[in-house]
Short mmCIF file of C-alpha atoms in Angstrom, two decimals:
data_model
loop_
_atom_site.label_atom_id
_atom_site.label_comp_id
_atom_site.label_asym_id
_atom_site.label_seq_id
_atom_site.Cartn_x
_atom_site.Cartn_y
_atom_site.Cartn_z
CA UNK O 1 15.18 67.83 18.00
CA UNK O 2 17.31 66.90 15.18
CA UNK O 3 15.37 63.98 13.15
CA UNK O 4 16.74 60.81 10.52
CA UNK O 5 13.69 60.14 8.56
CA UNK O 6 13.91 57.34 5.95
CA UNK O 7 12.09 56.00 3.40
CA UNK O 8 12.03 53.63 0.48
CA UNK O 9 10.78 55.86 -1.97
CA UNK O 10 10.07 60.12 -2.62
CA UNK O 11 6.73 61.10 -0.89
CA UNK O 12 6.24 63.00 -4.06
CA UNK O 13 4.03 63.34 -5.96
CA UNK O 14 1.19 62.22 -4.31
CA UNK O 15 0.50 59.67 -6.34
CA UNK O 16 3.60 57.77 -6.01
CA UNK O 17 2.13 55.80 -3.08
CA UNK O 18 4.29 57.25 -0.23
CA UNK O 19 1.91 60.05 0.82
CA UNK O 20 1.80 59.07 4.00
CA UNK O 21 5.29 60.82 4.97
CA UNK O 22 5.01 64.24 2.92
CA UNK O 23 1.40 64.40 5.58
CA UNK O 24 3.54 63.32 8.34
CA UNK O 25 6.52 65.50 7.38
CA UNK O 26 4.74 68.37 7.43
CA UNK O 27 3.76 68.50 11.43
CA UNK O 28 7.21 66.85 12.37
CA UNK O 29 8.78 69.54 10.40
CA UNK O 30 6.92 72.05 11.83
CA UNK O 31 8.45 71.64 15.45
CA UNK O 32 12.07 69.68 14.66
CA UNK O 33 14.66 69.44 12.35
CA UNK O 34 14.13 66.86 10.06
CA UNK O 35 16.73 65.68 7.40
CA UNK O 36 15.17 63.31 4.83
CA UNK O 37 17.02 60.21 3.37
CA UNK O 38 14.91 58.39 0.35
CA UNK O 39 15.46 56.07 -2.00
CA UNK O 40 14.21 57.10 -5.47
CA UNK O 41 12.98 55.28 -8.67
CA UNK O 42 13.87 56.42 -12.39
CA UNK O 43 10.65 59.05 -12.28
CA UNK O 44 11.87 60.85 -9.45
CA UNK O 45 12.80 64.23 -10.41
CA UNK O 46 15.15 66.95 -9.44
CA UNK O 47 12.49 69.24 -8.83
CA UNK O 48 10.16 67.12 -6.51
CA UNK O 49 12.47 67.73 -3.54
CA UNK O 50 10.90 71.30 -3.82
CA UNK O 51 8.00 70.02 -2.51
CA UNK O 52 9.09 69.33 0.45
CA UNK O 53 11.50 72.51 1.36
CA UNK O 54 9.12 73.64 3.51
CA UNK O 55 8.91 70.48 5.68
CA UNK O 56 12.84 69.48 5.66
CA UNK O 57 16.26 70.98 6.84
CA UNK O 58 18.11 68.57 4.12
CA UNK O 59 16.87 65.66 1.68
CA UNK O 60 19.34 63.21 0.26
CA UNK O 61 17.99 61.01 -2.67
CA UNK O 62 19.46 57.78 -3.33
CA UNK O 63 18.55 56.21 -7.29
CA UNK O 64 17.81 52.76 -7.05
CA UNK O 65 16.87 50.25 -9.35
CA UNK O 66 13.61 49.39 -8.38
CA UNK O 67 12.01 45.56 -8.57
CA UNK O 68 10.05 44.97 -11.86
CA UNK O 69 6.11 44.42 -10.71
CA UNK O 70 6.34 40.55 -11.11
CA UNK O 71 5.70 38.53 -8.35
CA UNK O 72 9.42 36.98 -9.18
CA UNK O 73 11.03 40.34 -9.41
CA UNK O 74 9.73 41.53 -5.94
CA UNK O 75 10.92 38.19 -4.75
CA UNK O 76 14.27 37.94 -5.82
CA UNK O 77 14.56 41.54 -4.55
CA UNK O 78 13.54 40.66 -0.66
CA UNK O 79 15.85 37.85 -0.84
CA UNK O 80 18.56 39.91 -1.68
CA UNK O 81 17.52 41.67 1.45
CA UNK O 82 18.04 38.64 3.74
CA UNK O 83 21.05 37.11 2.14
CA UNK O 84 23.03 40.01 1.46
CA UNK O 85 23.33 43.76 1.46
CA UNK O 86 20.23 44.45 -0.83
CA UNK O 87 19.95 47.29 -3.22
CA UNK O 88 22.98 49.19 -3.42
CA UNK O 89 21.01 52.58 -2.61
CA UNK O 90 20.23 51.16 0.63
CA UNK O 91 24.02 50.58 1.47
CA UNK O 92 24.50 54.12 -0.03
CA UNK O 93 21.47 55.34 2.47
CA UNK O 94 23.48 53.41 5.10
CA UNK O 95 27.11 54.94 4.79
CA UNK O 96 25.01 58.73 4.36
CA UNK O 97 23.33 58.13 7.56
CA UNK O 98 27.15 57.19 9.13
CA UNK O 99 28.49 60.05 7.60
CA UNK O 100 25.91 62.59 9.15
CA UNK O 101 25.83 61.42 12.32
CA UNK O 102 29.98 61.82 12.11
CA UNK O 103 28.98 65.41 11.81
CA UNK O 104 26.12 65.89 13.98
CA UNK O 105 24.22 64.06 16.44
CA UNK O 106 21.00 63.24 15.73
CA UNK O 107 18.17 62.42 18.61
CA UNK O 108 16.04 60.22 17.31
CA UNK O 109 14.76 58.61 13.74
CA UNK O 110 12.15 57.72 11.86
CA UNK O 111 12.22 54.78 9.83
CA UNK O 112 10.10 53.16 7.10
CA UNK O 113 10.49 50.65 3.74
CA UNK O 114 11.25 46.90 3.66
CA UNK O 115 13.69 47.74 0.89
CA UNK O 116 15.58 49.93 3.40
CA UNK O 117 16.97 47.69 5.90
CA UNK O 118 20.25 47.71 5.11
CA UNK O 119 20.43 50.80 6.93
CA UNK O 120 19.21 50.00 10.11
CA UNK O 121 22.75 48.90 11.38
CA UNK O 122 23.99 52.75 10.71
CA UNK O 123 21.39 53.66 13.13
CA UNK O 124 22.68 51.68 16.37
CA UNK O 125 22.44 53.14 19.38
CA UNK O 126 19.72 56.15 18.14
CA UNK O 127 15.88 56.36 19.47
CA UNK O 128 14.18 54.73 16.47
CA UNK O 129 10.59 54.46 15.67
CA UNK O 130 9.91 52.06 12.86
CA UNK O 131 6.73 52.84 10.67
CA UNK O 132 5.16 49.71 9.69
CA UNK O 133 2.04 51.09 8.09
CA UNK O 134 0.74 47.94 6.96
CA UNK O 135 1.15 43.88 7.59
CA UNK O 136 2.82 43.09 3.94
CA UNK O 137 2.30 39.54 4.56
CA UNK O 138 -1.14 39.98 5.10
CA UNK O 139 -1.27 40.92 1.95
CA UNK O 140 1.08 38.18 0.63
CA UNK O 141 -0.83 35.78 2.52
CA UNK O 142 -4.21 36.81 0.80
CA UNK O 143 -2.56 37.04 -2.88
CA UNK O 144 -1.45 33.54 -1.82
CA UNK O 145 -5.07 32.62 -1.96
CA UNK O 146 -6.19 33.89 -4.71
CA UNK O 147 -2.94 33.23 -7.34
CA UNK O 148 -2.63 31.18 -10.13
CA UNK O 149 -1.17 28.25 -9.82
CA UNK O 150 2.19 28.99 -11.44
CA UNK O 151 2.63 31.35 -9.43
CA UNK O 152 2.18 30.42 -5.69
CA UNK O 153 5.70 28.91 -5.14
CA UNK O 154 7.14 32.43 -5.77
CA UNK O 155 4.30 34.25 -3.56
CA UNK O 156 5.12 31.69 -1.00
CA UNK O 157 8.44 32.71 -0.95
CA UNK O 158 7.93 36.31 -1.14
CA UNK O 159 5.92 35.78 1.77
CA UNK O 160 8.41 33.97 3.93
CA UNK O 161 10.98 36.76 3.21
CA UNK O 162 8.67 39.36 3.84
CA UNK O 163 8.10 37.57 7.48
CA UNK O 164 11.58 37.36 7.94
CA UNK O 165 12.31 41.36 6.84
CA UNK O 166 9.11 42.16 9.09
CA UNK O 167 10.73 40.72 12.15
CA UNK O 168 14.02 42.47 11.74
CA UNK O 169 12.18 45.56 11.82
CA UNK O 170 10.01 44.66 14.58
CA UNK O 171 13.36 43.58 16.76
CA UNK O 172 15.39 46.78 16.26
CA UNK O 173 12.42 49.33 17.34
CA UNK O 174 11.81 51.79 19.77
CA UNK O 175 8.71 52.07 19.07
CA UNK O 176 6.18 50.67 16.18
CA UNK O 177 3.51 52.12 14.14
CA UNK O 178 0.84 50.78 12.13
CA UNK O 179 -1.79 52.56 10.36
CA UNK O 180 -4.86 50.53 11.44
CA UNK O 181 -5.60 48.10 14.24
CA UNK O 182 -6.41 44.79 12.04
CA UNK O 183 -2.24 45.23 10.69
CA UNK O 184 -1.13 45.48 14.50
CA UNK O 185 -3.06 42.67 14.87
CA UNK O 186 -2.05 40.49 12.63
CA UNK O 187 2.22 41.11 13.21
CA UNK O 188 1.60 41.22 16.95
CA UNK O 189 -0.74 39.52 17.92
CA UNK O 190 -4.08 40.72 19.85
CA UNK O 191 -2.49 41.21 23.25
CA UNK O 192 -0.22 43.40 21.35
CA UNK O 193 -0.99 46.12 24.28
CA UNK O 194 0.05 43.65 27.10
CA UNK O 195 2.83 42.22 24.56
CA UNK O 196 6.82 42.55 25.58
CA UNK O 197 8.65 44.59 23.48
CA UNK O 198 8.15 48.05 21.78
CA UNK O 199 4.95 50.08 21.88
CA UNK O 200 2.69 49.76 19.26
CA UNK O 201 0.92 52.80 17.97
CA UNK O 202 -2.01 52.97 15.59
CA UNK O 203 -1.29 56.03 13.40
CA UNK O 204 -3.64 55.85 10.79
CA UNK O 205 -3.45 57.55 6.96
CA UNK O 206 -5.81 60.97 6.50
CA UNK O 207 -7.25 62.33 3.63
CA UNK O 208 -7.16 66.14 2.76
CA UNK O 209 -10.67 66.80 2.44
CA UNK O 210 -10.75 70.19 0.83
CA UNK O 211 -8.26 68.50 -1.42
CA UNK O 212 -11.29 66.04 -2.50
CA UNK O 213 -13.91 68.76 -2.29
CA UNK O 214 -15.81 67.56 -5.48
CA UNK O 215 -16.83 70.84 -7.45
CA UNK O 216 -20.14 68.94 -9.26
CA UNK O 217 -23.57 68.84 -6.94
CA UNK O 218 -25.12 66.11 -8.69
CA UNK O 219 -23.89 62.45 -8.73
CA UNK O 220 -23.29 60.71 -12.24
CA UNK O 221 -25.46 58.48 -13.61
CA UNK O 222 -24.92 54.63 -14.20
CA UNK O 223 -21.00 54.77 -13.85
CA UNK O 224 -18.84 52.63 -11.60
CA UNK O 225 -15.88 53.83 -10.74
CA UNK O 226 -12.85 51.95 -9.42
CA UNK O 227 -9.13 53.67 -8.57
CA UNK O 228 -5.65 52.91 -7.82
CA UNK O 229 -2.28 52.02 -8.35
CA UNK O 230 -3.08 49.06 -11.49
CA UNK O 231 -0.11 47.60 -11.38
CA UNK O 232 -0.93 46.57 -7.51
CA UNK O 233 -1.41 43.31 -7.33
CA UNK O 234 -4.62 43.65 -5.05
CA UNK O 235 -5.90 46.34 -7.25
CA UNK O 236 -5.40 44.22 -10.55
CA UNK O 237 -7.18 41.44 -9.18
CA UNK O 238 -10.03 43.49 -7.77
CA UNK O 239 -10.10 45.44 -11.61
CA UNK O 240 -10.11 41.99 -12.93
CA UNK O 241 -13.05 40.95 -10.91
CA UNK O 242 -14.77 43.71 -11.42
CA UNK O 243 -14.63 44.21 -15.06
CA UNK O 244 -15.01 40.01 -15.69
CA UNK O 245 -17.33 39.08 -12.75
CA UNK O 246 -19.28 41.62 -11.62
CA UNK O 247 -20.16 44.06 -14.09
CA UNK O 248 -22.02 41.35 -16.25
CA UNK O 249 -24.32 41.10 -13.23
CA UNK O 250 -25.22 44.52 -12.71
CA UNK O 251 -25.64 45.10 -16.89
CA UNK O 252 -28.00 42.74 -16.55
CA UNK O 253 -29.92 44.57 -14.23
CA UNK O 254 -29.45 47.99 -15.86
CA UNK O 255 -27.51 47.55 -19.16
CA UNK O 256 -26.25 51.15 -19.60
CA UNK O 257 -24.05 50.77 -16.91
CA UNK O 258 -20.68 51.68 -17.26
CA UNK O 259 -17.30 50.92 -15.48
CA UNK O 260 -14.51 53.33 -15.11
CA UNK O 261 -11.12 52.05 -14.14
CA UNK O 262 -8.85 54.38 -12.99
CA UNK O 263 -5.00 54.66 -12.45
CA UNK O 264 -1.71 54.59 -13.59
CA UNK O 265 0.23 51.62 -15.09
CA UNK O 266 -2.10 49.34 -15.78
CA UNK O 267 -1.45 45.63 -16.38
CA UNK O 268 -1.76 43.73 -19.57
CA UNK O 269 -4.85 42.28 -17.77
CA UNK O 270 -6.19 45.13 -16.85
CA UNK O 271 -5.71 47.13 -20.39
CA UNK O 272 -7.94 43.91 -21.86
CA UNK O 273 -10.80 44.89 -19.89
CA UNK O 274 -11.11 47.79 -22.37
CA UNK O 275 -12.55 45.37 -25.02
CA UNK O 276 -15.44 44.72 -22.80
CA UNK O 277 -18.61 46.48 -23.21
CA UNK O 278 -19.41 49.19 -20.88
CA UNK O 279 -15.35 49.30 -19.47
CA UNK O 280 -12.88 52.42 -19.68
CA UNK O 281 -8.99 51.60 -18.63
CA UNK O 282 -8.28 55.17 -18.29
CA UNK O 283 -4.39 54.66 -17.01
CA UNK O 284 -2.46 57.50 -16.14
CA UNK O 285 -4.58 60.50 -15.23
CA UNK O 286 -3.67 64.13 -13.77
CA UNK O 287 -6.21 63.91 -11.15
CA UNK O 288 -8.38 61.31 -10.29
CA UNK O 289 -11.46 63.69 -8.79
CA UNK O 290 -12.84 64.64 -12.26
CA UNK O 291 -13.43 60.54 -12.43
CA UNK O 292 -15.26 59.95 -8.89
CA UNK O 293 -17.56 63.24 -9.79
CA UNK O 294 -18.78 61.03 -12.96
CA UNK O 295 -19.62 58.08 -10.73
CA UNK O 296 -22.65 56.83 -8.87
CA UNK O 297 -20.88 54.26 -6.78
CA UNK O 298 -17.09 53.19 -6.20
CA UNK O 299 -16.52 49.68 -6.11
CA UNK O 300 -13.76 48.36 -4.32
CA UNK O 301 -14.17 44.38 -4.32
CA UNK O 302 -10.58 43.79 -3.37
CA UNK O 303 -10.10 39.76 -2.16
CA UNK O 304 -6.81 40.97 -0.21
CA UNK O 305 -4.49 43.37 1.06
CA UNK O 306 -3.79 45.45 4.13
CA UNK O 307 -3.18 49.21 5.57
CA UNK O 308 -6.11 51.36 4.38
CA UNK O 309 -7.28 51.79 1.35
CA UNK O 310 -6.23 55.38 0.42
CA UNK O 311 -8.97 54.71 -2.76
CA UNK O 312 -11.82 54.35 0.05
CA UNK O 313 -10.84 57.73 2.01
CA UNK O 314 -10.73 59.62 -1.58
CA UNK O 315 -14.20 58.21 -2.77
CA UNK O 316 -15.82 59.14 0.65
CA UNK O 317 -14.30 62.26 0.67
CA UNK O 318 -15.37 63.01 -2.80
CA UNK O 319 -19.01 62.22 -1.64
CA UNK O 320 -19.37 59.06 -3.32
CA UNK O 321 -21.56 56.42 -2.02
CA UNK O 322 -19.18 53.10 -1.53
CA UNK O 323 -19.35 49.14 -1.89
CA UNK O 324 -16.46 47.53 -0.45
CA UNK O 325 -15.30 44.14 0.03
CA UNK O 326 -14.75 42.91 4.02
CA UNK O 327 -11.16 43.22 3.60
CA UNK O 328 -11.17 46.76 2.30
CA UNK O 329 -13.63 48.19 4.66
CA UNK O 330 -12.18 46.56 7.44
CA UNK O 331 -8.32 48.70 7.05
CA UNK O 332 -11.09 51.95 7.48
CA UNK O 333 -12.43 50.41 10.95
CA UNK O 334 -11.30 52.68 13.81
CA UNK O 335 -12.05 49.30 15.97
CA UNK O 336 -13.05 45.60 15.43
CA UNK O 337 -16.58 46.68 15.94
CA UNK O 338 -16.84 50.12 14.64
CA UNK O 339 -17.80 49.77 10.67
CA UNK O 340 -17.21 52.65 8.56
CA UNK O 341 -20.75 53.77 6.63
CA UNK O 342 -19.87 51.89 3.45
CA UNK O 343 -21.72 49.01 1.66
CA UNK O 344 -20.18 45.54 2.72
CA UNK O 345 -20.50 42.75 -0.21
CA UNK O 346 -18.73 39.44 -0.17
CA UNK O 347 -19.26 37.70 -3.44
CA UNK O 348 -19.94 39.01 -6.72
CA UNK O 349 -23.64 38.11 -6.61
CA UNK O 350 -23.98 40.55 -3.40
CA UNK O 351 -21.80 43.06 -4.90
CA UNK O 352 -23.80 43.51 -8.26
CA UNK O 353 -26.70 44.03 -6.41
CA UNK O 354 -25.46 46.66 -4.11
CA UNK O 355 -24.03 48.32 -7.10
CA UNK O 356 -27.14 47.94 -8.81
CA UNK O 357 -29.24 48.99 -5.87
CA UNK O 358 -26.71 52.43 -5.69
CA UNK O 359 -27.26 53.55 -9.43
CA UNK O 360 -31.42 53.00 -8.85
CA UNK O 361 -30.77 55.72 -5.42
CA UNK O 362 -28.28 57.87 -7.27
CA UNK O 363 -31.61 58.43 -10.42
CA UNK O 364 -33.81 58.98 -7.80
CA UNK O 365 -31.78 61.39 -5.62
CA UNK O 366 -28.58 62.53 -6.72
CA UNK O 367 -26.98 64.17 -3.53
CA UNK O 368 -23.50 62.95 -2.82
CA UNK O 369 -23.06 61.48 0.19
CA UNK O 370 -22.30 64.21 2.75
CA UNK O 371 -22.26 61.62 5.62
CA UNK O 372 -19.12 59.74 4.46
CA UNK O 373 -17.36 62.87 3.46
CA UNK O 374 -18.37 64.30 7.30
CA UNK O 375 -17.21 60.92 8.52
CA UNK O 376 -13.79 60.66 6.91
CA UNK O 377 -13.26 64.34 8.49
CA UNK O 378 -13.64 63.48 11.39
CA UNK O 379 -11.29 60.47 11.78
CA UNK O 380 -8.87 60.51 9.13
CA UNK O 381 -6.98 63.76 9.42
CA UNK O 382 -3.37 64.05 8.77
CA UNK O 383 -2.82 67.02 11.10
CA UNK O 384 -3.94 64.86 14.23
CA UNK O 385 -1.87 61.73 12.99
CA UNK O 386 1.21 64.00 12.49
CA UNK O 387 0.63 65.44 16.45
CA UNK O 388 0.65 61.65 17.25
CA UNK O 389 3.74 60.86 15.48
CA UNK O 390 5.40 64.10 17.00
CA UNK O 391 4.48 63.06 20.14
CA UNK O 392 5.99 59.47 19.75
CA UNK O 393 9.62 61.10 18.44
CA UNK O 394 9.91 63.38 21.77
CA UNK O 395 8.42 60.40 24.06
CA UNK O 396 11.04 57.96 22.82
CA UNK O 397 13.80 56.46 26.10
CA UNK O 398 16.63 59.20 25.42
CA UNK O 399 15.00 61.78 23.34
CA UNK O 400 15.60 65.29 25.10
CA UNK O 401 13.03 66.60 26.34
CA UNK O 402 10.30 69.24 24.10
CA UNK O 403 12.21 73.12 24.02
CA UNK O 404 15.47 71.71 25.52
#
């Protein structure tokens, strides 16, 4: 088959937060033809596109000017979205779409990004399958909660944008994925299965384990670690809480502990938790494994967000023992009552002591945790969730049919 895939930002490097399609490039690459549309941001080099030759018959980039990280900037920049055209890369992405399928016809496409939908008209009349990954306005809804004051109008208003962009999306598929059941839930509703409308797929993210394969035998002693985008406003607030709340607590307990933070771009509120005793803001790093290897625990106390937590897969992986808040383990449940084998903690009380009570097992036995590693193997692989997607693409009402 001959394949549109687009997305609202380079799936390299991995780090830039849209891993998800290089893993799911790779198997739809493998049996189609896949031609790549992105938008890019100012890091976005020349050179990245070379990671994905192997995966790709063409890639088109298209420079945008991406929203600052405020809560106002990433407001203004959905509402742009519903009132007009939106970023001009998108109506770039839009008339490059046109102008291929002028030139070749395309069976089906793949389609991703909030940012994006000024494209969607160019694809009329194609088999489309929408990628939703995760409920956005779950997350808006949550950071609703928990902002300051000041800043709730705009988060409000992000949020009703975000609803309206979501629907759109929903309305013009073929089919829809999500990466976990809870985000399903939440857009569609729990009947989603006996819903009208598109299909609903779960295709979840995967880790690559041997990627992760920690190269140390021994847990670290009294460290916390804690990873991520830190510019994120789920991650900031969890680093915040963390670093403010929490760690207190557990150096009360056992005062050499220390807490690493770990990621790129860091906030001004996250760079002040370096003044603290007992807290590293690392930002930027090359690889985040040498950090988990130094850690007894990861803490991920997030108060919202949605999709899985990529952080959680990593740390398991990496065989470190995990505390997580309700709303982070839950994106890792393969079903509303299957937990995944981390350490649930709702308030900061409960999650200093689970911390605590992980550094006292790491002194006494310092085997990483080979269950959650074996256990993130076995149900987050991005092989098996690039079959699924493969198998959505030739399923979808007009696609020809597999060898034709």
């Amino acid at each position: 088959m001959d394949i549109l895939y687009i997305t609202n930002g380079f799936p390299w490097p991995l780090t830039s937060g849209y891993l998800r399609h290089y893993f799911l490039l790779g198997e739809l690459g493998r049996r189609h033809r896949v031609s790549l549309l992105s938008m890019v941001g100012p890091r976005y080099r020349e050179e990245d596109a070379q990671a994905l030759a192997d995966r790709t018959e063409r890639i088109l980039t298209f420079p945008s000017s991406r929203p600052t990280a405020s809560a106002l900037g990433r407001a203004c920049d959905r509402a742009a979205l519903v009132v007009a055209q939106g970023d001009p890369a998108a109506r770039a992405l839009g008339m490059a779409i046109r102008s291929l399928r002028r030139e070749r016809r395309f069976d089906a496409a793949v389609f991703s990004g909030r940012r994006t939908v000024p494209a969607l008209d160019a694809l009329q009349g194609l088999p489309l399958v929408v990628d939703m990954c995760d409920a956005t306005s779950l997350r808006l809804r949550g950071h609703l909660r928990f902002a300051a004051p000041p800043r709730r109008p705009v988060v409000a208003l992000d949020l009703l944008l975000t609803r309206h962009l979501e629907g759109r999306l929903q309305a013009r598929a073929d089919h829809l994925l999500f990466a976990t059941w809870r985000d399903r839930e939440v857009l569609l509703g729990r009947s989603a299965s006996l819903r009208d409308g598109p299909p609903a797929s779960i295709v979840p993210n995967g880790v690559d384990v041997e990627a992760w394969r920690r190269t140390s035998t021994e847990l670290g002693q009294g460290t916390i670690v804690f990873s991520g985008a830190m510019d994120y406003a789920p991650n900031v607030d969890a680093a915040v809480r963390l670093g403010t709340s929490i760690l207190p607590l557990v150096r009360h307990e056992v005062p050499e502990a220390r807490l690493l933070i770990v990621g790129r771009d860091p906030t001004p509120e996250v760079q002040a938790l370096a003044g603290r005793p007992g807290v590293t803001v690392t930002g930027f790093v090359e690889a985040v494994l040498p950090y988990l290897e130094q850690g007894s625990v990861f803490a991920a106390p997030l108060r919202f967000g949605a999709g899985i937590q990529n952080k959680l897969l990593e740390a398991l992986a990496a065989g470190l023992p995990t505390v997580a808040s309700p709303i982070a383990a839950a994106g890792l449940q393969l079903a509303p009552r299957e937990p995944p084998p981390v350490t649930v903690a709702r308030d900061d009380a409960a999650f200093a002591a689970a911390i605590v009570t992980r550094l006292a097992a790491a002194r006494d036995d310092p085997q990483p945790d080979a269950a959650g590693r074996d256990w993130v193997a076995q149900h987050f692989d991005w092989y098996r969730s690039g079959e699924l997607l493969s198998a959505i693409v030739e399923g979808l009402p007009g696609a020809p049919e597999a060898g034709a």
